PDB file of C-alpha atoms and ligand atoms in Angstrom:
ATOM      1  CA  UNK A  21     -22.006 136.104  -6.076  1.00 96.00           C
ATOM      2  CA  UNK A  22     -19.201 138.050  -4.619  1.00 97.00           C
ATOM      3  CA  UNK A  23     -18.732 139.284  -1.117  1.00 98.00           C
ATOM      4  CA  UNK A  24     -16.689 142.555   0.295  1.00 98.00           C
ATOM      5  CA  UNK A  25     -15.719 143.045   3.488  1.00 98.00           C
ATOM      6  CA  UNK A  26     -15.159 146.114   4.785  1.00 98.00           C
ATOM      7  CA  UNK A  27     -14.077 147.747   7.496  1.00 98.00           C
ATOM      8  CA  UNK A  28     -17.396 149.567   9.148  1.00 98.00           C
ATOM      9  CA  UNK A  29     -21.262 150.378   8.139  1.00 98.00           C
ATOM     10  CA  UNK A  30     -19.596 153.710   7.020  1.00 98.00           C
ATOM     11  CA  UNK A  31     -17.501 152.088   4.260  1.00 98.00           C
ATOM     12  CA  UNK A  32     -19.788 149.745   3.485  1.00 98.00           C
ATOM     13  CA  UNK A  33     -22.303 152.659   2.811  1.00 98.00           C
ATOM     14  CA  UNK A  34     -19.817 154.774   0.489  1.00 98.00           C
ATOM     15  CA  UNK A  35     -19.194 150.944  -1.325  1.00 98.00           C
ATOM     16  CA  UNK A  36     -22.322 151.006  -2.507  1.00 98.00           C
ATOM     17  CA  UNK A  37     -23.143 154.415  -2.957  1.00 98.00           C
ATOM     18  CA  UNK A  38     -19.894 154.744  -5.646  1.00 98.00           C
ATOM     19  CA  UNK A  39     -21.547 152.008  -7.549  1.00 98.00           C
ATOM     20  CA  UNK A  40     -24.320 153.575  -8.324  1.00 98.00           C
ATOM     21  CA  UNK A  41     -22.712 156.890  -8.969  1.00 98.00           C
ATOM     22  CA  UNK A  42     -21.304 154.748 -11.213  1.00 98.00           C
ATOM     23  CA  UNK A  43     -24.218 153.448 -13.288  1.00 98.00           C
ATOM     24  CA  UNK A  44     -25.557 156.846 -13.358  1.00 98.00           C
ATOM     25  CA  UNK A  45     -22.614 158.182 -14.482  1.00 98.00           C
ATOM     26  CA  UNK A  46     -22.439 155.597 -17.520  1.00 98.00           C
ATOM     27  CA  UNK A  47     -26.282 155.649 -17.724  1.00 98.00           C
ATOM     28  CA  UNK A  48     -28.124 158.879 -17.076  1.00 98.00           C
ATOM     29  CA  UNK A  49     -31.438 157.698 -17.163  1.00 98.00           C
ATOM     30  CA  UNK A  50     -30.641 154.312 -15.361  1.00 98.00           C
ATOM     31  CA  UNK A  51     -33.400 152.530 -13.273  1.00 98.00           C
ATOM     32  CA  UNK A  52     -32.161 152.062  -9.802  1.00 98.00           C
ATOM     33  CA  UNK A  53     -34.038 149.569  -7.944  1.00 98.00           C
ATOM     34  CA  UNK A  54     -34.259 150.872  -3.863  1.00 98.00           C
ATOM     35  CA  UNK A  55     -35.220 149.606  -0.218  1.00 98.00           C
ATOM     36  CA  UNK A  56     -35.892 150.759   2.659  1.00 97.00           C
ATOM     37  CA  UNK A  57     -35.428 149.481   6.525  1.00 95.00           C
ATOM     38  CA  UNK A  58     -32.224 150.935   8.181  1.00 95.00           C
ATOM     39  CA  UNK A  59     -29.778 149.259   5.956  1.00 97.00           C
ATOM     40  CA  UNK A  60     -29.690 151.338   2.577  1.00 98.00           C
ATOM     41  CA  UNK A  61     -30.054 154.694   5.216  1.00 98.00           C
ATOM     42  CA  UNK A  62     -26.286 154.657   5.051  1.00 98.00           C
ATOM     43  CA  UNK A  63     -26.413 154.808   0.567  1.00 98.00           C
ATOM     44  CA  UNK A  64     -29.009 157.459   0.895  1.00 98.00           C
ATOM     45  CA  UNK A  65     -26.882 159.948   2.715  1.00 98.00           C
ATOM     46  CA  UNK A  66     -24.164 159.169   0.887  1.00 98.00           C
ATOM     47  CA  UNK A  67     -26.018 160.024  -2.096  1.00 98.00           C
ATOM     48  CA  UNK A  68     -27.171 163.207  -0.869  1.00 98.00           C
ATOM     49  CA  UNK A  69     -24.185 164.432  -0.011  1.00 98.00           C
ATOM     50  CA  UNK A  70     -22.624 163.940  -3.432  1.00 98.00           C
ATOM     51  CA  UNK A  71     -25.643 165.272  -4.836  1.00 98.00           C
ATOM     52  CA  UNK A  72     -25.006 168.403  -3.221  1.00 98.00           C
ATOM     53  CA  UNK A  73     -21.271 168.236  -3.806  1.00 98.00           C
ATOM     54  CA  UNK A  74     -22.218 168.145  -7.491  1.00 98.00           C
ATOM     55  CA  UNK A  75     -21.009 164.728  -7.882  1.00 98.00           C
ATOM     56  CA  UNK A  76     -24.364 163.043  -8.635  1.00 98.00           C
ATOM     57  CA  UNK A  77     -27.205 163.893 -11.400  1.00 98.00           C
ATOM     58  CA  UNK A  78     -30.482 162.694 -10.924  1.00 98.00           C
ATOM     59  CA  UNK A  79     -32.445 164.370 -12.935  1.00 98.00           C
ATOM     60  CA  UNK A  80     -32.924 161.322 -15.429  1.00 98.00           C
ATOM     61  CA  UNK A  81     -32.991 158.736 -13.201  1.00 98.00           C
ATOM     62  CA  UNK A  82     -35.959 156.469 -12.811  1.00 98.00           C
ATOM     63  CA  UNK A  83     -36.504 154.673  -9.601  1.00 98.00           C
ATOM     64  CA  UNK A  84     -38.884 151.494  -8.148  1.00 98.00           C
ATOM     65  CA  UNK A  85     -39.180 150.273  -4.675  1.00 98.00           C
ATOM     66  CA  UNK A  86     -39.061 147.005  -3.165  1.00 98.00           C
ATOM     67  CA  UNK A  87     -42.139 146.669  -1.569  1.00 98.00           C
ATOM     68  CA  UNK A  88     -44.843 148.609   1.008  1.00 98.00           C
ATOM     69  CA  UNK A  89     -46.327 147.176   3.671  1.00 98.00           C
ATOM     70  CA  UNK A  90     -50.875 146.995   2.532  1.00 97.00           C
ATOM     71  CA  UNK A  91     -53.030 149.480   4.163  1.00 97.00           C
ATOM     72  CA  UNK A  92     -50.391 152.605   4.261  1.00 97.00           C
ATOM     73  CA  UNK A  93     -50.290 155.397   2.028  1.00 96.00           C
ATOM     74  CA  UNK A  94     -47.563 157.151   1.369  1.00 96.00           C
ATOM     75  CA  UNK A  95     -48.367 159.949   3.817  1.00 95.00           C
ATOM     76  CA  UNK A  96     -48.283 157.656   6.539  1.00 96.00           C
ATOM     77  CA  UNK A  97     -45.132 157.884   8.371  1.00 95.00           C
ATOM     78  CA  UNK A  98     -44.629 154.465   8.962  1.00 96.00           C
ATOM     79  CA  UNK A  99     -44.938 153.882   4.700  1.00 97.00           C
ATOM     80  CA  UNK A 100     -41.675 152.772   2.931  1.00 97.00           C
ATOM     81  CA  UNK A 101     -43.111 155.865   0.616  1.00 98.00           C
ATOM     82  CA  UNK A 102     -42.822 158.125   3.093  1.00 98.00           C
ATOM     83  CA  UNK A 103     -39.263 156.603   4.068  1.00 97.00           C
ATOM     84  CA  UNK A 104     -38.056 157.185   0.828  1.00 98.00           C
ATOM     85  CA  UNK A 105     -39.423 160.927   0.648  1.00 98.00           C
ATOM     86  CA  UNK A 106     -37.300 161.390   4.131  1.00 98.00           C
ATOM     87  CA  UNK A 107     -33.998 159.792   3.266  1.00 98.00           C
ATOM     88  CA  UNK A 108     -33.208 160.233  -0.363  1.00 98.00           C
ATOM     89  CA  UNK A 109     -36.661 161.679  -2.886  1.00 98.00           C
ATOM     90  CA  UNK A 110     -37.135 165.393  -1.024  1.00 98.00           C
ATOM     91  CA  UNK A 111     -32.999 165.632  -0.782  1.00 98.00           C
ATOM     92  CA  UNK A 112     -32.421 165.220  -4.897  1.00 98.00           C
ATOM     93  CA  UNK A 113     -33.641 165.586  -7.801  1.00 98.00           C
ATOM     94  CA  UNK A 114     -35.009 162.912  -9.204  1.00 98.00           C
ATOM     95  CA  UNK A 115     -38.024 164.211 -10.720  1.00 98.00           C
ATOM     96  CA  UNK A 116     -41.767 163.045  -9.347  1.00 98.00           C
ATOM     97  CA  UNK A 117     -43.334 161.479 -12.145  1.00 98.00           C
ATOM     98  CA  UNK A 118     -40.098 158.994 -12.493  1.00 98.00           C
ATOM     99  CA  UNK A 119     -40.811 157.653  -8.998  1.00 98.00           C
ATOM    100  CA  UNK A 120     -42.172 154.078  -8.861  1.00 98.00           C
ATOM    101  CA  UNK A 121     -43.957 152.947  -5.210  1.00 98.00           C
ATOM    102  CA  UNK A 122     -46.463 150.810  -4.429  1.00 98.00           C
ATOM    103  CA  UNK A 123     -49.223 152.649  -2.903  1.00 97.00           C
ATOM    104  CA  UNK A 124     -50.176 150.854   0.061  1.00 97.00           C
ATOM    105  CA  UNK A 125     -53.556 152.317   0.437  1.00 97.00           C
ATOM    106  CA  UNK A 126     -54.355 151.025  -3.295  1.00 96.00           C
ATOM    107  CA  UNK A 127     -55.562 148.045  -4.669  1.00 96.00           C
ATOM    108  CA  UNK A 128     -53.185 145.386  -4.431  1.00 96.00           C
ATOM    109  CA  UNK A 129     -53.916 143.903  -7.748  1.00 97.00           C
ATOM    110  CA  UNK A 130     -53.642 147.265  -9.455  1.00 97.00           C
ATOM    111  CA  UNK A 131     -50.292 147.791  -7.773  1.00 96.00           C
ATOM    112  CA  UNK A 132     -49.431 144.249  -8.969  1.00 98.00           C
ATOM    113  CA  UNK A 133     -50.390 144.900 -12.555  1.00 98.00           C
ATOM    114  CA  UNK A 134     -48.429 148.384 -12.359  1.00 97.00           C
ATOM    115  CA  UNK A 135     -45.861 147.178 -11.317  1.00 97.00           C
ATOM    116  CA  UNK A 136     -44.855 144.410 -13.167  1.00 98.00           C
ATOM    117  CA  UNK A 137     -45.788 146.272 -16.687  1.00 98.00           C
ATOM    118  CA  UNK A 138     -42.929 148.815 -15.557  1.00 98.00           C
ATOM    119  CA  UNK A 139     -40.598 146.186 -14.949  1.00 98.00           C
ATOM    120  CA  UNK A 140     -41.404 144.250 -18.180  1.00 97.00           C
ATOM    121  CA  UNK A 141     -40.345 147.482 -19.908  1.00 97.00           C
ATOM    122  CA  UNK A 142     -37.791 148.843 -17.513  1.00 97.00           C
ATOM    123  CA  UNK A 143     -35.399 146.693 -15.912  1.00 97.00           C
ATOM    124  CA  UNK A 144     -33.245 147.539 -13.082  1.00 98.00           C
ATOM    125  CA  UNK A 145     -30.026 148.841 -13.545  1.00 98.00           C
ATOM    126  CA  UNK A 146     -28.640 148.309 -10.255  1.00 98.00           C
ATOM    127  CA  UNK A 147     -31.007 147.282  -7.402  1.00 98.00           C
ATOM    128  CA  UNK A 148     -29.764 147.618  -3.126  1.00 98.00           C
ATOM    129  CA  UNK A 149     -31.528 144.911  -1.270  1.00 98.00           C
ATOM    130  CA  UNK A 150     -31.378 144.616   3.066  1.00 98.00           C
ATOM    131  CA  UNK A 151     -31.715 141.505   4.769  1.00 98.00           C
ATOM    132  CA  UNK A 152     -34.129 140.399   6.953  1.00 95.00           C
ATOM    133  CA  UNK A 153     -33.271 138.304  10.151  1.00 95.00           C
ATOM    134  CA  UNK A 154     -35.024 135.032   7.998  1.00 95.00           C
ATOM    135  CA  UNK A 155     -32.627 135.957   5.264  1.00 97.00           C
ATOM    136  CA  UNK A 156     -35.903 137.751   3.151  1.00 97.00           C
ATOM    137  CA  UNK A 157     -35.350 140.317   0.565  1.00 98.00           C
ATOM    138  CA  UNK A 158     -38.192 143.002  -0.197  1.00 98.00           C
ATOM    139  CA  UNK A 159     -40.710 141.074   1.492  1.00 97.00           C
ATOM    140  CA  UNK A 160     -39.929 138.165  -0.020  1.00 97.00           C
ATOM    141  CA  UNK A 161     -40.690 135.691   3.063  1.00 96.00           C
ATOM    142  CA  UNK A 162     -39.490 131.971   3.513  1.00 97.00           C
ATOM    143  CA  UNK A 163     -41.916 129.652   1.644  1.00 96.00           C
ATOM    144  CA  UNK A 164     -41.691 126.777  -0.214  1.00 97.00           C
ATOM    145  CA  UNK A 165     -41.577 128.252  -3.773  1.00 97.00           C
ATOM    146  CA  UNK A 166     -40.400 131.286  -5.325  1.00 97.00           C
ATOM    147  CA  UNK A 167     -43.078 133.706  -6.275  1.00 98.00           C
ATOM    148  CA  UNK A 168     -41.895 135.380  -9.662  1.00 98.00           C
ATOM    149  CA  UNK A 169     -43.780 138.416 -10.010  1.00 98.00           C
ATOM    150  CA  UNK A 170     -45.090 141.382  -8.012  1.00 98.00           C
ATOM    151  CA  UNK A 171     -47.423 139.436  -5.401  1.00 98.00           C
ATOM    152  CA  UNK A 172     -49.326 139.912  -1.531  1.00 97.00           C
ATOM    153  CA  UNK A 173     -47.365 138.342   0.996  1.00 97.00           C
ATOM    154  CA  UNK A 174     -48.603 137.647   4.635  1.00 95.00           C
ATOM    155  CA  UNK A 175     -45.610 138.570   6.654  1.00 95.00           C
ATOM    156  CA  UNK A 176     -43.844 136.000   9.019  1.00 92.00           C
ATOM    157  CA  UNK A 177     -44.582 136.590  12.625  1.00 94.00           C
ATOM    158  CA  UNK A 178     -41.014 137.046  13.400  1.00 92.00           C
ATOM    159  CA  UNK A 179     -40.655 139.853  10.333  1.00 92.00           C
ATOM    160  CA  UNK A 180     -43.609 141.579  12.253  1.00 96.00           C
ATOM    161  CA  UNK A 181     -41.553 141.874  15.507  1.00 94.00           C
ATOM    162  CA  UNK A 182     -38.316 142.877  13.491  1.00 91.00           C
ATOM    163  CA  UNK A 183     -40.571 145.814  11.776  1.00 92.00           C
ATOM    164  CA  UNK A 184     -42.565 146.508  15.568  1.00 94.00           C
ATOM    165  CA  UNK A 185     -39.772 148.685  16.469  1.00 92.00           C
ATOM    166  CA  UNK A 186     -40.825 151.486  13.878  1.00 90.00           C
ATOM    167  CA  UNK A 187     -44.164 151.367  15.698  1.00 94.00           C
ATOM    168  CA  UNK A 188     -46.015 152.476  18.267  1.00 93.00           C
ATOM    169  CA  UNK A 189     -46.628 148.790  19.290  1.00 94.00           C
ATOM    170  CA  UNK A 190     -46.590 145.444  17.570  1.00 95.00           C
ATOM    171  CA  UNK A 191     -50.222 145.018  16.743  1.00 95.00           C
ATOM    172  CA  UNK A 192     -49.966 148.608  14.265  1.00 95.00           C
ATOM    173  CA  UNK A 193     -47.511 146.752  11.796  1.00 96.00           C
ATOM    174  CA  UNK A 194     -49.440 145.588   8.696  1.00 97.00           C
ATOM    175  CA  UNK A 195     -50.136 141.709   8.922  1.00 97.00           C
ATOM    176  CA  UNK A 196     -49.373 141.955   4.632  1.00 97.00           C
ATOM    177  CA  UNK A 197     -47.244 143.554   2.161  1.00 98.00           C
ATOM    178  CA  UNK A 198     -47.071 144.207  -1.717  1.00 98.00           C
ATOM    179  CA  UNK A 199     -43.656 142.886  -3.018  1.00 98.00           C
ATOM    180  CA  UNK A 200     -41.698 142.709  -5.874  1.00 98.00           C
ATOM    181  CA  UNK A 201     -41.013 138.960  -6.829  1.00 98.00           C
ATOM    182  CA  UNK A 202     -37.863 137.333  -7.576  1.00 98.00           C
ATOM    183  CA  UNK A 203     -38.008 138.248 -11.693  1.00 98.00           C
ATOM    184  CA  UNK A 204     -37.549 141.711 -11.249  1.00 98.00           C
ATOM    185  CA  UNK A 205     -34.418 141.144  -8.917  1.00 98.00           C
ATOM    186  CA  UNK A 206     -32.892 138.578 -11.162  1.00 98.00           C
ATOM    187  CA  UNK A 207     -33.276 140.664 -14.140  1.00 98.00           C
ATOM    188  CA  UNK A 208     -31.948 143.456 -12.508  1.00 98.00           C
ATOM    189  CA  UNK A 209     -28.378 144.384 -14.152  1.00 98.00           C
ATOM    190  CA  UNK A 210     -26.277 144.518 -10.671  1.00 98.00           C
ATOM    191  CA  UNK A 211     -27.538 143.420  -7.160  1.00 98.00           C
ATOM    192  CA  UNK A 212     -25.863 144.897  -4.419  1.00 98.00           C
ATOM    193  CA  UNK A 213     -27.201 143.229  -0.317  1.00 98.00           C
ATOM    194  CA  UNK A 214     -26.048 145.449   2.322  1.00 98.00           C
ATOM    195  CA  UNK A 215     -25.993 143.378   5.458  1.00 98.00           C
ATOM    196  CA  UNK A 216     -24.624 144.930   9.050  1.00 96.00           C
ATOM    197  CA  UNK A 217     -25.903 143.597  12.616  1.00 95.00           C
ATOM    198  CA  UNK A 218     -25.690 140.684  14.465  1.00 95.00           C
ATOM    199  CA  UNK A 219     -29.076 139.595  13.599  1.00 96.00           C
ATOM    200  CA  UNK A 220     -28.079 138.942  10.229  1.00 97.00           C
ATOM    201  CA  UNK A 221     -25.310 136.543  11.113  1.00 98.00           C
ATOM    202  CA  UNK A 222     -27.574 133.424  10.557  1.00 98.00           C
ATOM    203  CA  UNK A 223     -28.585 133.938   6.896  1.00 98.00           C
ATOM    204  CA  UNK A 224     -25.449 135.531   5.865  1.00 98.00           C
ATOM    205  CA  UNK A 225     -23.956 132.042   6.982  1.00 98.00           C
ATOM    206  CA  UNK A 226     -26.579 130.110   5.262  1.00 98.00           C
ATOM    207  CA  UNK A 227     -25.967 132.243   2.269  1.00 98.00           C
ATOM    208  CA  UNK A 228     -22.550 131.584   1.681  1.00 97.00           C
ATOM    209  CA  UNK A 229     -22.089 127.682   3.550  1.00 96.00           C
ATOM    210  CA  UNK A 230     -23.514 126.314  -0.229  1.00 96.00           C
ATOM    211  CA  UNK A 231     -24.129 126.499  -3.571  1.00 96.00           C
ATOM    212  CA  UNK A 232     -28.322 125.867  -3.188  1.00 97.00           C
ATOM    213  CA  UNK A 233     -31.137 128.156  -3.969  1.00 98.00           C
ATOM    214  CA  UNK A 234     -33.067 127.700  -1.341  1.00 98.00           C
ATOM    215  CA  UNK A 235     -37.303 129.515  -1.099  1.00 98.00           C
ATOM    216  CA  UNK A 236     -36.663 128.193   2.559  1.00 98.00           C
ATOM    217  CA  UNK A 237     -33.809 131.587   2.192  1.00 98.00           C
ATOM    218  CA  UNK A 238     -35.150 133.877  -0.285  1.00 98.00           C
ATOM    219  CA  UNK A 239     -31.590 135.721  -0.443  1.00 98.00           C
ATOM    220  CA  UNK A 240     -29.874 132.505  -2.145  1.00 98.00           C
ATOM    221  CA  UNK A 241     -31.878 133.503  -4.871  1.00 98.00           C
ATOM    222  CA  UNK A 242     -28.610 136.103  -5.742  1.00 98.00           C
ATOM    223  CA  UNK A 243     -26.829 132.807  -6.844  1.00 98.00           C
ATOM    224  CA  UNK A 244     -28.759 133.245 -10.152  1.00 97.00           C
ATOM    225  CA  UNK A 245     -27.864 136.998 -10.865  1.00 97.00           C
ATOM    226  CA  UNK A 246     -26.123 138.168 -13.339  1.00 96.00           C
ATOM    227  CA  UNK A 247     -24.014 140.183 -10.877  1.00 98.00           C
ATOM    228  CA  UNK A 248     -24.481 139.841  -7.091  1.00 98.00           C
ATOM    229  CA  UNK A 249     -22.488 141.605  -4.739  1.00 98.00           C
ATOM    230  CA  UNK A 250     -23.181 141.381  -0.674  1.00 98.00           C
ATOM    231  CA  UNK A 251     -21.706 143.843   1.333  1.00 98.00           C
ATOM    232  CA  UNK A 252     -20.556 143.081   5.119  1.00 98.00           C
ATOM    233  CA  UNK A 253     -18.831 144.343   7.270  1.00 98.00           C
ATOM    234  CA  UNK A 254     -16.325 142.580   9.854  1.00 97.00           C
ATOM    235  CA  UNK A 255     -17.874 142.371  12.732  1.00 97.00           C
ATOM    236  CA  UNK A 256     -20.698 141.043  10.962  1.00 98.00           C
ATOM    237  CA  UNK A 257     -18.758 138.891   8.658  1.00 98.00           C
ATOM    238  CA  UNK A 258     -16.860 137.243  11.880  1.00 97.00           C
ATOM    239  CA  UNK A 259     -20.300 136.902  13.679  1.00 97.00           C
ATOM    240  CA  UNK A 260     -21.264 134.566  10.314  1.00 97.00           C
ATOM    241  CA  UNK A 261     -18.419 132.396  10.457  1.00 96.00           C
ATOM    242  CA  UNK A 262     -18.801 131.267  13.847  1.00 94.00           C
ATOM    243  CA  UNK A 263     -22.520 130.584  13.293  1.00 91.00           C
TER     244      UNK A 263
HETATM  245  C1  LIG B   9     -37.994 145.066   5.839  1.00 90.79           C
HETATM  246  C2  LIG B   9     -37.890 145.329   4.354  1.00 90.79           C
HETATM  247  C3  LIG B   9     -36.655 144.702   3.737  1.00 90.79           C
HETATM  248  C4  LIG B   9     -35.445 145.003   4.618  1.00 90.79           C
HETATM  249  C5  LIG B   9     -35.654 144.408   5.978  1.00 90.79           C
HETATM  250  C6  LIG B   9     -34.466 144.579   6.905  1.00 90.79           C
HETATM  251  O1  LIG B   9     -38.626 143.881   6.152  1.00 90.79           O
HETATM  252  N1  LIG B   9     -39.034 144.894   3.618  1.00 90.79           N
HETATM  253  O2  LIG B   9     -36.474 145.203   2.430  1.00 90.79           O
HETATM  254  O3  LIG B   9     -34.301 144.470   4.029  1.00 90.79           O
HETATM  255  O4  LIG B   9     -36.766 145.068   6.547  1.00 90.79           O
HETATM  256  O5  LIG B   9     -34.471 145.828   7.498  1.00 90.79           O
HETATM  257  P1  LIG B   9     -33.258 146.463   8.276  1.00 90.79           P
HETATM  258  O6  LIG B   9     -32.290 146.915   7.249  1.00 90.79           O
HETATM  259  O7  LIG B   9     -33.867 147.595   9.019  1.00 90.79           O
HETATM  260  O8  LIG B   9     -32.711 145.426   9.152  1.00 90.79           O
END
């Protein structure tokens, strides 16, 4: 697991966006594994704007999400689906039928199956993951195990008051979520965790003070990848060393 420090959000965001201009480039129909939450916001404008430089091809590109929160369709506005139509999907061309979402307002198990089939025969390329305060990825939560495939979580109290502030108040956010599971983000060819804030300080510390893999912090999990890069930036790296 390797970690880059950079200067601001901004550089941070252009990091990661030139790595997967990169696997495109090498791999036109790559799978690129997304998130949402403000984080990758930064990598999705980035990509838009070298999509309309002419720098970027999408047209070949398959793409799966993290996770969605159960209950919300992708016309809801709150919906990662619906997050992903606004930042990056309705701004490139990636074509329709080679987008991969959970659909909130399905049946979980369906989703499940769905999902894990297409990663079974699709494995991600490269794959951004966000951070939550509890050091979550997708909505992987703190437990005592690892869950390996596409599962239901119930989402930790203090996720739900993270996630309030894209509500109208804390009681609309979803009590559960459909996730992807740790195989998909192990298997993935290149992870790349985009951490900025000082709420992240704590598991960014936790992350790098050892060499465990910890369910207790699902993010340790990047230990086992094949190649993990997290992505900082100083005033957030500081913040984690005085932890
Ligand atoms: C949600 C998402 C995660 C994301 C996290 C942090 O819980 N399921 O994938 O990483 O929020 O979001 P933010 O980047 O807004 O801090």
């Amino acid at each position: 697991m390797k970690l880059i420090v950079t200067e601001s959000y901004e550089e941070s965001s252009r990091l990661l966006a030139d790595m997967f201009e990169e696997v495109v480039a090498e791999k036109a129909d790559a799978v690129l594994g997304l998130a949402t939450g403000s984080s990758p916001i930064g990598l999705y404008r980035c990509l838009v704007q070298d999509f309309e430089a002419g720098k970027v091809d999408f047209s070949k590109v398959h793409t799966i999400n993290l996770d969605e929160y159960e209950g919300l369709g992708r016309s809801h506005e709150q919906s990662f689906g619906y997050f992903m139509d606004q930042h990056f999907f309705s701004r490139v061309n990636i074509k329709k039928e080679n987008i991969m979402l959970i659909d909130g307002a399905g049946k979980p198990e369906e989703q499940i199956r769905r999902y894990d089939e297409f990663l079974e025969k699709n494995p991600i390329d490269i794959l951004v993951l966000g951070i939550g305060n509890n050091g979550h990825i997708g909505f992987n939560e703190p437990d005592r195990v690892f869950q390996a495939g596409t599962h239901l979580v119930e989402l930790e109290e203090d996720t739900i008051k993270a996630n309030a502030r894209f509500f109208e108040k804390e009681s609309d956010v979803p009590k559960r979520a459909v996730t992807m599971g740790m195989k998909g983000i192990v298997n993935a060819g290149k992870v790349v965790l985009i951490a900025s804030g000082k709420a992240k300080a704590k598991a960014i510390h936790e992350l790098f003070q050892d060499d465990i893999i910890d369910p207790m912090l699902p993010c340790s999990i990047l230990k086992v990848c094949r190649e993990a890069v997290v992505v900082v930036d100083r005033e957030l790296y500081e913040q984690a060393e005085n932890e």
